[in-house]
Amino acid sequence: MKKKRLVWQIFPAFFLIALASLAVAIWFATNALNLFFLKQTARDLEDHLALLQHQIRPHFSGVDLQRIDEICRENGQLTETRFTVILPDGRVVGDSRENPVHMDNHADRPEIRSARAEGYGQSMRYSKTLDRNLLYVATAMHDGEGLIAITRAALPVVFLDEQKRAIQWRMAGGGLVIAVLVGVISLLASRNISRPIEELRIGAEVFANGELAHKLAIPETEELASLAEAMNKMADQLDRRIQTVVDQRNELETVLASMHEGVVAIDTAEAIINMNQAAADMFESERDKAAGRSVQEVVRNLELQNFVREALATDEARESDISLFTPGETILNIHSSPIRDGSGQSIGTLLVMADVTKLRRLENMRRDFVANVSHEIKTPLTAIKGYVETLVHQEIDSEGDYERFLGIINKHVNRLDAIVEDLLSLSRIERAVDIAESPLEFTETRIGDIIQTAIQVCQNRADEKSISIDRRGDLDLKARVDATLIEQAILNLLDNAIKYSDNGSVVAIDVERRNGATGIHITDHGCGIAKNHLARLFERFYRVDKARSRQMGGTGLGLAIVKHIIQAHGGQVTVDSKPGRGSTFSVLLPS
Ligand code: ADP
């Protein structure tokens, strides 16, 4: 339904009340005027009759009825009034219009009866004689002995009506002017009442549009002024509260955005209420589009969906590791805790997720490492234990056996020593890098000198296998390195090259500068390494051929040490190998 404006509700009421009052006033005024006119005319007629009585009185003593009639006629001609003289028995003896002889007995006329009884009579009625409405006024005429006649004056009401109508027209004109005035004043008054309310309404709409800093003008009316003040106060408080809420939300957003952990709020219908950028990155989804969508839609992972279902079903906090495959495996450690509303009712669950992929991998590596170390140490220890027990508990017959046993024990002790030595080297590098204990000493060193020292250390082993070591490239190149560690890395690689090469072959060391980095390539023509081993070659204790490595006195830690040393320099080590043709290990050091 179309709503009416306030002004059009107030104005018609005002206007109608004013018009009704005006109509009632005019009605009363017209009535009073009618009465006044009637009275006034009756009084005039009475005066005329008094004059008539005075004129006809002398003619009663001589009973000159003729003269009376004449006087009536004369007076009637002078005025618009009809005069009649009636004897007490009702006979008409004079009339200004008609011949009295032909006129009825007037004794029963109402005004005549009243005049006879009370001295005065008045009546308004239709006159057949004159065919119009007339006002009759009759007065009694006495002499010393009593009533001698009744005089009557009559005036057509038309005269009265005409005068009345003229005045009524004026009143109507005045009334119209007053009505227009009343209309204009009503409209103005209605406007005056409705305008401040309209202004308040517009102001309220401004508030509703969020412009709470807007101030409503205070109207002059006391009640509306209080209303406007209350609305201003309300808007002010609302503004402050909204500001507080916005500030709190911004703080929360900042905290959530700066968190490494992913945070997701989920409602009881398993729809996402909100999540931070870290969570969106973990799920590889868009944060803005996630709100309102179900967990199943955003994260296609059954493990996580089940976790959410269980978290929503319980009232307690939960924790679990979940694997996501996006595209590599990511392990998330998820904590859930219920979200409650003001009344303590659970309305969802909050997930806090930490990417523990590296941590879990490290833990695994550490576990494997401990198992590997134990295994590596156990093998020589078992051998040593066996031979020592044989030496202690059994009689050894020949001197040769005795020496052989001791030789074997010595070999295993050396192996143990080599393992421990390599483990210590590894741990030293790790400590230097991870906790900066005795950090690396970088000095500008000539690569040729490092290679020279490394060759010197393994020259004997090369000579034993008649392997020649060929140095190529720009040996004068310099790099900022920890010389001792790089020397150890080159030595390990050279040692492997000699170890896994056939007798009489050539091992080459090539030094070059490529793309601003220093490259050292160690190439052998040995057994080479199958492709499937290359990815794990630099892991601790990883060997391609365990028996061969052990037989050659390898610990399985040599390449792991190389990798750690080169990484500590910010460089990288790679391998390129073809089984049966040889391998090239390349070290790239940034300058
Ligand atoms: P190890 O002490 O057993 O040599 P490393 O860590 O130095 O241990 O090497 C790991 C494994 O990589 C070796 O067991 C060997 O199988 C393989 N390997 C390393 N260098 C070479 C090479 N130059 N040619 C062939 N295989 C190699």
XYZ file of C-alpha atoms and ligand atoms in Angstrom:
618
model
C 0.000 0.000 0.000
C 1.317 3.429 -0.899
C 2.164 5.355 2.249
C 0.709 8.855 2.638
C 2.984 11.712 3.565
C 2.463 13.074 7.052
C 1.635 16.545 5.764
C -1.229 15.111 3.686
C -2.548 13.370 6.778
C -2.409 16.413 9.051
C -3.524 19.028 6.508
C -6.952 17.563 5.513
C -7.843 17.038 9.181
C -6.889 20.626 9.992
C -8.677 21.932 6.948
C -11.860 19.923 7.514
C -12.056 20.955 11.186
C -11.551 24.586 10.178
C -14.147 24.331 7.376
C -16.675 22.627 9.691
C -16.155 25.361 12.303
C -16.593 27.988 9.605
C -19.772 26.321 8.316
C -21.228 26.087 11.834
C -20.328 29.738 12.470
C -21.951 30.797 9.185
C -25.021 28.698 9.937
C -25.410 30.288 13.371
C -24.761 33.740 11.951
C -27.352 33.212 9.195
C -29.905 32.007 11.720
C -29.228 34.934 14.019
C -29.446 37.255 11.040
C -32.775 35.757 9.974
C -34.128 36.235 13.436
C -32.742 39.741 13.584
C -34.294 40.630 10.220
C -37.631 39.189 11.227
C -37.641 41.043 14.505
C -36.469 44.240 12.900
C -39.076 44.035 10.114
C -41.780 43.143 12.627
C -40.750 46.169 14.702
C -40.879 48.375 11.573
C -44.326 47.037 10.753
C -45.368 47.659 14.368
C -44.168 51.261 14.019
C -46.120 51.615 10.770
C -49.209 50.237 12.538
C -48.786 52.712 15.406
C -48.776 55.494 12.803
C -51.781 53.987 11.051
C -53.716 53.722 14.333
C -52.949 57.334 15.013
C -54.319 58.265 11.577
C -57.471 56.207 11.696
C -58.418 56.708 15.388
C -60.404 59.954 14.786
C -62.527 58.207 12.163
C -63.774 55.574 14.540
C -65.794 58.000 16.618
C -67.807 58.975 13.505
C -67.459 55.461 12.228
C -66.209 56.738 8.845
C -65.239 53.345 7.499
C -64.740 54.762 4.046
C -61.997 57.067 5.282
C -60.293 54.266 7.138
C -60.098 52.279 3.963
C -58.692 55.288 2.116
C -56.007 55.885 4.766
C -55.050 52.236 4.449
C -54.703 52.636 0.694
C -52.657 55.869 1.000
C -50.267 54.308 3.469
C -50.030 51.152 1.387
C -49.057 53.188 -1.695
C -46.342 55.051 0.191
C -44.731 51.877 1.411
C -44.432 48.364 0.012
C -46.549 47.286 2.978
C -50.115 46.067 2.913
C -52.305 47.471 5.666
C -55.571 45.971 6.871
C -57.957 47.223 9.568
C -60.202 44.556 11.102
C -63.030 45.081 13.531
C -63.040 42.974 16.714
C -65.652 40.637 15.124
C -63.329 39.927 12.226
C -64.859 42.111 9.588
C -62.364 43.904 7.368
C -63.011 47.619 7.207
C -59.952 48.808 5.397
C -57.312 47.260 3.199
C -54.572 48.845 1.132
C -54.942 46.367 -1.743
C -58.414 44.789 -1.772
C -61.890 46.003 -1.371
C -62.891 45.179 2.246
C -66.392 44.309 1.121
C -65.130 41.331 -0.817
C -62.791 40.130 1.865
C -63.382 37.177 4.250
C -63.898 37.469 7.913
C -60.417 37.613 9.369
C -61.289 36.645 12.954
C -59.626 33.237 12.630
C -56.328 34.521 11.257
C -53.611 33.523 13.748
C -52.096 36.985 14.085
C -55.587 38.483 14.572
C -56.430 35.975 17.274
C -53.161 36.707 19.108
C -53.612 40.454 18.790
C -57.160 40.187 20.142
C -55.979 38.074 23.050
C -52.584 39.584 23.821
C -52.527 42.901 21.969
C -49.919 41.662 19.471
C -49.819 38.910 16.890
C -47.379 37.798 14.285
C -47.555 35.183 11.608
C -45.737 34.164 8.463
C -47.760 32.315 5.861
C -48.868 32.065 2.316
C -51.398 34.619 1.162
C -53.870 33.354 -1.378
C -54.913 36.910 -2.117
C -51.351 37.945 -3.098
C -50.035 34.519 -4.063
C -46.832 34.856 -2.042
C -45.408 34.348 1.470
C -46.127 37.227 3.782
C -45.133 38.375 7.238
C -48.170 39.548 9.147
C -47.970 41.773 12.222
C -51.205 42.667 14.012
C -51.708 45.095 16.921
C -54.804 45.761 18.954
C -56.317 49.272 18.979
C -58.200 50.365 22.132
C -60.195 53.344 23.243
C -61.422 54.109 26.759
C -63.975 51.303 26.608
C -61.940 48.548 25.103
C -60.843 46.994 21.804
C -62.066 48.875 18.823
C -60.086 47.385 15.995
C -57.106 45.348 15.030
C -54.619 46.859 12.632
C -52.503 44.566 10.518
C -49.464 45.156 8.365
C -48.092 42.582 5.948
C -44.866 42.523 4.009
C -43.932 39.960 1.374
C -41.187 37.720 2.717
C -39.481 38.122 -0.662
C -38.185 41.494 0.477
C -36.855 39.932 3.599
C -35.334 37.070 1.626
C -33.654 39.401 -0.849
C -32.007 41.389 1.886
C -31.048 38.201 3.651
C -29.627 36.707 0.456
C -27.516 39.784 -0.212
C -26.009 39.454 3.234
C -25.630 35.713 2.842
C -23.728 36.235 -0.426
C -21.374 38.521 1.336
C -20.983 36.038 4.131
C -20.351 33.281 1.602
C -17.725 35.482 -0.096
C -16.141 36.220 3.262
C -16.400 32.539 4.156
C -14.623 31.604 0.926
C -11.796 34.027 1.625
C -11.594 32.714 5.174
C -11.672 29.121 3.847
C -8.774 29.839 1.478
C -6.923 31.561 4.302
C -7.693 28.638 6.609
C -6.485 26.244 3.903
C -3.198 28.108 3.462
C -2.687 28.425 7.215
C -3.573 24.736 7.725
C -1.078 23.771 5.050
C 1.626 25.918 6.596
C 0.834 24.594 10.076
C 0.865 20.991 8.797
C 4.166 21.660 7.058
C 5.555 23.158 10.258
C 4.643 20.025 12.143
C 5.759 17.560 9.488
C 8.948 19.292 8.295
C 11.098 18.581 11.381
C 9.813 14.993 11.377
C 10.704 14.757 7.682
C 14.172 16.146 8.451
C 14.585 13.549 11.207
C 13.527 10.853 8.744
C 16.103 12.018 6.166
C 18.735 12.121 8.920
C 17.791 8.595 10.015
C 18.223 7.448 6.402
C 21.696 9.039 6.328
C 22.508 7.057 9.512
C 21.091 3.934 7.922
C 23.438 4.473 4.947
C 26.331 4.221 7.374
C 27.178 7.942 7.677
C 27.137 7.859 11.439
C 29.281 10.994 11.770
C 26.300 12.989 10.415
C 24.541 15.221 12.989
C 20.797 15.864 12.995
C 19.708 19.518 13.352
C 17.851 20.002 16.640
C 14.206 21.062 15.960
C 12.512 23.719 18.086
C 9.733 21.434 19.341
C 10.704 20.018 22.733
C 9.724 16.396 22.031
C 11.340 16.367 18.581
C 14.463 18.052 19.984
C 14.765 15.237 22.557
C 14.232 12.686 19.789
C 16.924 14.287 17.572
C 19.368 14.455 20.497
C 18.686 10.808 21.348
C 19.215 9.816 17.701
C 22.484 11.791 17.504
C 23.662 10.112 20.698
C 22.650 6.707 19.398
C 24.518 7.287 16.087
C 27.569 8.478 18.008
C 27.613 5.364 20.202
C 26.958 3.130 17.216
C 29.826 4.814 15.362
C 32.178 4.243 18.287
C 31.093 0.636 18.710
C 31.445 -0.060 14.990
C 34.884 1.570 15.080
C 35.847 -0.666 18.003
C 34.550 -3.731 16.188
C 36.404 -2.716 12.995
C 39.613 -2.090 14.977
C 39.284 -5.441 16.703
C 38.594 -7.162 13.398
C 41.592 -5.469 11.779
C 43.798 -6.494 14.689
C 42.526 -10.041 14.378
C 43.037 -9.996 10.599
C 46.593 -8.698 11.051
C 47.350 -11.383 13.621
C 45.819 -14.092 11.429
C 47.564 -12.796 8.301
C 50.961 -12.718 9.994
C 50.600 -16.227 11.352
C 52.625 -19.036 9.834
C 50.016 -21.464 11.052
C 46.879 -21.883 9.019
C 43.699 -20.957 10.887
C 40.231 -22.060 9.727
C 36.915 -21.472 11.481
C 34.210 -23.972 10.516
C 30.545 -23.911 11.516
C 28.437 -26.877 12.617
C 27.213 -27.398 9.033
C 30.866 -27.946 8.012
C 30.924 -24.642 6.100
C 33.999 -22.422 6.325
C 33.332 -19.228 8.284
C 36.767 -17.698 7.718
C 40.355 -18.694 7.156
C 43.686 -16.934 6.970
C 46.045 -16.701 4.013
C 48.371 -19.376 5.414
C 45.471 -21.870 5.492
C 44.424 -20.870 1.955
C 48.017 -21.493 0.783
C 48.060 -24.897 2.489
C 44.777 -25.891 0.790
C 45.813 -24.181 -2.469
C 42.465 -22.377 -2.519
C 41.419 -18.756 -2.761
C 40.770 -17.221 0.598
C 38.098 -14.738 -0.538
C 36.018 -17.434 -2.201
C 36.257 -19.963 0.619
C 33.906 -18.272 3.107
C 30.478 -19.922 3.138
C 31.614 -22.955 1.135
C 31.782 -26.420 2.638
C 35.058 -27.983 3.754
C 34.518 -30.818 1.244
C 34.365 -28.296 -1.584
C 37.483 -26.377 -0.567
C 39.725 -29.251 0.525
C 39.413 -32.539 -1.289
C 41.025 -34.626 1.403
C 39.138 -37.399 3.143
C 41.469 -37.472 6.155
C 40.881 -33.785 6.848
C 37.131 -34.051 6.245
C 36.935 -36.904 8.742
C 38.987 -34.923 11.231
C 36.595 -31.941 10.888
C 33.591 -34.248 11.376
C 35.114 -35.740 14.528
C 36.146 -32.290 15.817
C 32.577 -31.002 15.375
C 31.139 -34.062 17.095
C 33.228 -33.636 20.224
C 33.370 -30.951 22.861
C 37.080 -31.363 23.423
C 40.224 -30.232 21.674
C 41.773 -32.707 19.243
C 45.103 -33.098 17.521
C 46.262 -35.095 14.547
C 48.777 -35.242 11.698
C 47.217 -35.213 8.248
C 48.896 -35.662 4.869
C 47.863 -33.429 1.996
C 49.022 -34.154 -1.504
C 49.298 -30.744 -3.186
C 51.277 -31.677 -5.355
C 54.038 -33.093 -3.107
C 53.232 -34.546 0.271
C 52.596 -31.946 2.947
C 52.129 -33.072 6.519
C 49.897 -30.817 8.619
C 49.696 -30.983 12.372
C 46.112 -29.921 13.143
C 44.684 -28.802 16.473
C 40.961 -28.318 16.785
C 39.059 -26.559 19.518
C 35.323 -25.856 19.728
C 34.062 -22.318 19.048
C 31.338 -21.269 21.482
C 28.800 -18.464 21.371
C 27.931 -16.160 24.273
C 25.744 -18.817 25.914
C 28.504 -21.427 25.767
C 26.821 -23.334 22.941
C 29.227 -24.862 20.426
C 28.823 -23.142 17.035
C 31.706 -24.749 15.209
C 35.350 -25.618 15.455
C 38.614 -23.759 15.000
C 41.473 -25.528 13.256
C 45.040 -24.370 13.742
C 47.368 -26.084 11.288
C 51.152 -26.143 11.218
C 53.148 -27.421 8.264
C 55.328 -30.066 9.916
C 56.507 -31.692 6.684
C 60.153 -30.729 7.267
C 59.972 -31.550 10.962
C 58.490 -34.979 10.358
C 61.018 -35.667 7.589
C 63.829 -34.627 9.897
C 62.436 -36.840 12.626
C 62.303 -39.714 10.167
C 65.790 -38.961 8.973
C 67.046 -38.826 12.550
C 65.370 -42.142 13.316
C 66.841 -43.716 10.185
C 70.189 -42.151 10.972
C 70.276 -43.595 14.493
C 69.265 -46.990 13.106
C 71.920 -46.724 10.381
C 74.664 -45.603 12.743
C 73.786 -48.413 15.140
C 73.853 -50.867 12.284
C 77.140 -49.544 10.865
C 78.815 -49.695 14.252
C 77.270 -53.011 15.177
C 78.831 -54.847 12.216
C 82.536 -54.126 13.040
C 81.819 -54.388 16.774
C 80.324 -57.892 16.340
C 83.364 -58.900 14.323
C 85.770 -57.428 16.892
C 83.821 -59.068 19.745
C 83.918 -62.456 17.968
C 87.655 -62.389 17.286
C 88.531 -61.026 20.749
C 86.437 -63.811 22.358
C 88.208 -66.375 20.168
C 91.569 -64.959 21.201
C 90.603 -64.956 24.891
C 88.775 -68.276 25.207
C 90.363 -70.528 22.612
C 93.897 -71.671 22.273
C 95.318 -70.353 19.065
C 97.709 -72.842 17.678
C 99.624 -71.066 15.052
C 101.318 -67.732 15.209
C 99.864 -67.024 11.756
C 96.244 -67.307 12.963
C 97.022 -65.087 15.900
C 98.361 -62.361 13.654
C 95.532 -62.803 11.165
C 92.930 -62.389 13.912
C 94.636 -59.310 15.241
C 94.837 -57.978 11.683
C 91.073 -58.456 11.238
C 90.378 -56.794 14.585
C 92.624 -53.913 13.546
C 90.755 -53.537 10.246
C 87.393 -53.326 12.029
C 88.738 -50.894 14.618
C 89.973 -48.703 11.753
C 86.541 -48.947 10.200
C 84.917 -47.900 13.455
C 87.427 -45.078 13.713
C 86.645 -43.971 10.155
C 82.885 -44.014 10.850
C 83.291 -42.030 14.062
C 85.668 -39.623 12.340
C 83.181 -39.031 9.490
C 80.273 -38.645 11.923
C 82.275 -36.076 13.870
C 83.072 -34.214 10.640
C 79.393 -34.160 9.717
C 78.335 -32.970 13.115
C 81.043 -30.265 13.104
C 79.779 -28.883 9.803
C 76.176 -29.032 10.994
C 77.016 -27.242 14.192
C 78.995 -24.627 12.306
C 76.027 -23.956 10.023
C 73.046 -24.496 12.333
C 74.208 -23.007 15.608
C 77.174 -20.975 14.315
C 79.523 -22.698 16.740
C 83.097 -22.236 15.447
C 81.678 -20.789 12.187
C 83.325 -21.318 8.824
C 86.375 -19.188 8.038
C 85.942 -17.787 4.564
C 89.118 -16.573 2.908
C 89.943 -15.758 -0.676
C 91.778 -18.952 -1.703
C 93.336 -20.162 -4.962
C 91.428 -23.281 -6.049
C 94.597 -24.775 -7.524
C 96.201 -24.836 -4.030
C 93.191 -26.689 -2.530
C 93.309 -29.272 -5.311
C 97.063 -29.630 -4.912
C 96.732 -30.459 -1.185
C 93.889 -32.916 -1.814
C 95.920 -34.707 -4.520
C 98.877 -34.938 -2.209
C 96.773 -36.704 0.423
C 95.430 -39.363 -1.954
C 98.422 -39.622 -4.290
C 99.550 -42.870 -2.640
C 96.212 -44.569 -3.182
C 96.228 -43.387 -6.819
C 99.712 -44.674 -7.291
C 98.705 -48.045 -5.822
C 96.171 -48.387 -8.627
C 98.396 -46.687 -11.208
C 95.769 -43.997 -11.625
C 96.944 -40.656 -12.883
C 95.251 -37.476 -11.714
C 94.917 -34.880 -14.425
C 94.438 -31.204 -13.530
C 92.764 -29.010 -16.112
C 91.260 -25.568 -16.466
C 92.051 -22.303 -14.708
C 93.750 -23.410 -11.494
C 94.497 -19.790 -10.638
C 90.832 -19.054 -10.058
C 90.118 -17.795 -6.570
C 87.012 -18.188 -4.409
C 85.942 -17.151 -0.911
C 85.821 -20.496 0.858
C 86.700 -22.275 4.057
C 89.827 -23.895 2.559
C 90.037 -26.799 5.018
C 86.438 -27.884 4.397
C 86.544 -27.512 0.602
C 89.786 -29.458 0.690
C 88.005 -32.234 2.562
C 85.132 -32.216 0.049
C 87.511 -32.394 -2.952
C 89.471 -35.111 -1.159
C 86.307 -37.191 -0.581
C 85.329 -36.863 -4.255
C 88.876 -37.654 -5.454
C 89.041 -40.592 -3.059
C 85.758 -41.988 -4.423
C 86.941 -41.448 -8.014
C 90.095 -43.441 -7.287
C 88.189 -46.041 -5.255
C 85.593 -46.772 -7.927
C 87.977 -46.566 -10.948
C 89.817 -49.408 -12.566
C 93.566 -49.669 -12.288
C 95.470 -47.535 -14.722
C 92.654 -45.170 -15.569
C 92.654 -41.362 -15.462
C 90.880 -39.120 -13.000
C 90.467 -35.510 -14.140
C 89.904 -32.362 -12.090
C 88.634 -29.445 -14.112
C 88.258 -25.907 -12.752
C 86.224 -23.269 -14.557
C 84.279 -20.079 -14.017
C 80.706 -20.326 -15.252
C 77.999 -17.675 -14.830
C 79.973 -16.035 -12.053
C 80.295 -19.292 -10.095
C 83.374 -21.445 -9.634
C 82.929 -24.996 -10.892
C 85.141 -27.915 -9.921
C 84.448 -31.126 -11.869
C 85.947 -34.473 -10.883
C 85.612 -37.039 -13.651
C 86.518 -40.717 -13.488
C 86.172 -43.594 -15.923
C 85.146 -46.120 -13.337
C 82.105 -48.290 -12.748
C 79.627 -45.404 -12.900
C 76.298 -45.251 -11.042
C 72.869 -46.401 -12.236
C 70.281 -43.643 -12.627
C 67.959 -44.922 -9.908
C 70.672 -44.378 -7.261
C 71.542 -40.801 -8.174
C 68.741 -39.093 -6.200
C 69.753 -40.731 -2.910
C 73.484 -40.802 -3.438
C 74.198 -37.908 -1.072
C 72.196 -39.376 1.836
C 74.079 -40.578 4.857
C 75.083 -44.248 4.695
C 73.668 -44.640 1.204
C 75.719 -46.930 -0.883
C 75.208 -48.352 -4.340
C 77.036 -51.539 -3.582
C 77.287 -52.063 0.174
C 79.742 -54.964 0.090
C 82.072 -53.229 -2.324
C 82.011 -49.983 -0.363
C 82.755 -51.765 2.921
C 85.461 -53.795 1.333
C 87.056 -50.597 0.154
C 86.868 -49.132 3.637
C 84.049 -46.724 2.772
C 81.797 -45.433 5.522
C 78.906 -44.325 3.299
C 79.265 -40.813 4.714
C 81.757 -39.329 2.246
C 79.221 -37.771 -0.147
C 76.961 -36.645 2.714
C 79.920 -34.710 4.096
C 80.596 -33.211 0.629
C 76.976 -32.119 0.320
C 76.998 -30.469 3.759
C 80.256 -28.638 3.096
C 79.120 -27.306 -0.266
C 75.704 -26.299 1.105
C 77.441 -24.457 3.939
C 79.134 -22.425 1.192
C 75.820 -21.696 -0.490
C 76.823 -23.864 -3.431
C 75.610 -27.144 -4.819
C 77.007 -30.502 -5.783
C 75.655 -32.578 -8.663
C 76.486 -35.850 -10.295
C 76.331 -37.060 -13.856
C 77.097 -40.717 -14.389
C 76.817 -43.544 -16.869
C 77.139 -47.115 -15.581
C 80.320 -48.728 -16.922
C 81.626 -45.450 -18.365
C 82.321 -43.289 -15.367
C 81.000 -40.368 -13.343
C 81.467 -36.644 -13.063
C 80.870 -34.971 -9.700
C 80.506 -31.196 -10.025
C 80.870 -28.656 -7.243
C 79.524 -25.156 -7.887
C 80.639 -22.436 -5.501
C 79.162 -18.969 -5.643
C 81.785 -16.254 -5.722
P 81.591 -44.584 0.544
O 82.330 -44.299 1.755
O 80.828 -45.884 0.559
O 82.307 -44.344 -0.694
P 80.221 -42.225 -0.207
O 79.208 -41.415 0.509
O 81.512 -41.540 -0.490
O 80.408 -43.540 0.594
O 79.590 -42.685 -1.512
C 78.328 -43.277 -1.484
C 78.196 -44.297 -2.572
O 78.213 -43.674 -3.830
C 79.287 -45.262 -2.629
O 79.059 -46.361 -1.814
C 79.346 -45.664 -4.068
O 78.515 -46.737 -4.281
C 78.860 -44.484 -4.794
N 79.951 -43.692 -5.389
C 80.518 -42.580 -4.901
N 81.438 -42.078 -5.723
C 81.430 -42.871 -6.814
C 82.178 -42.874 -8.039
N 83.088 -41.960 -8.326
N 81.915 -43.878 -8.933
C 81.001 -44.810 -8.654
N 80.241 -44.850 -7.502
C 80.488 -43.891 -6.605
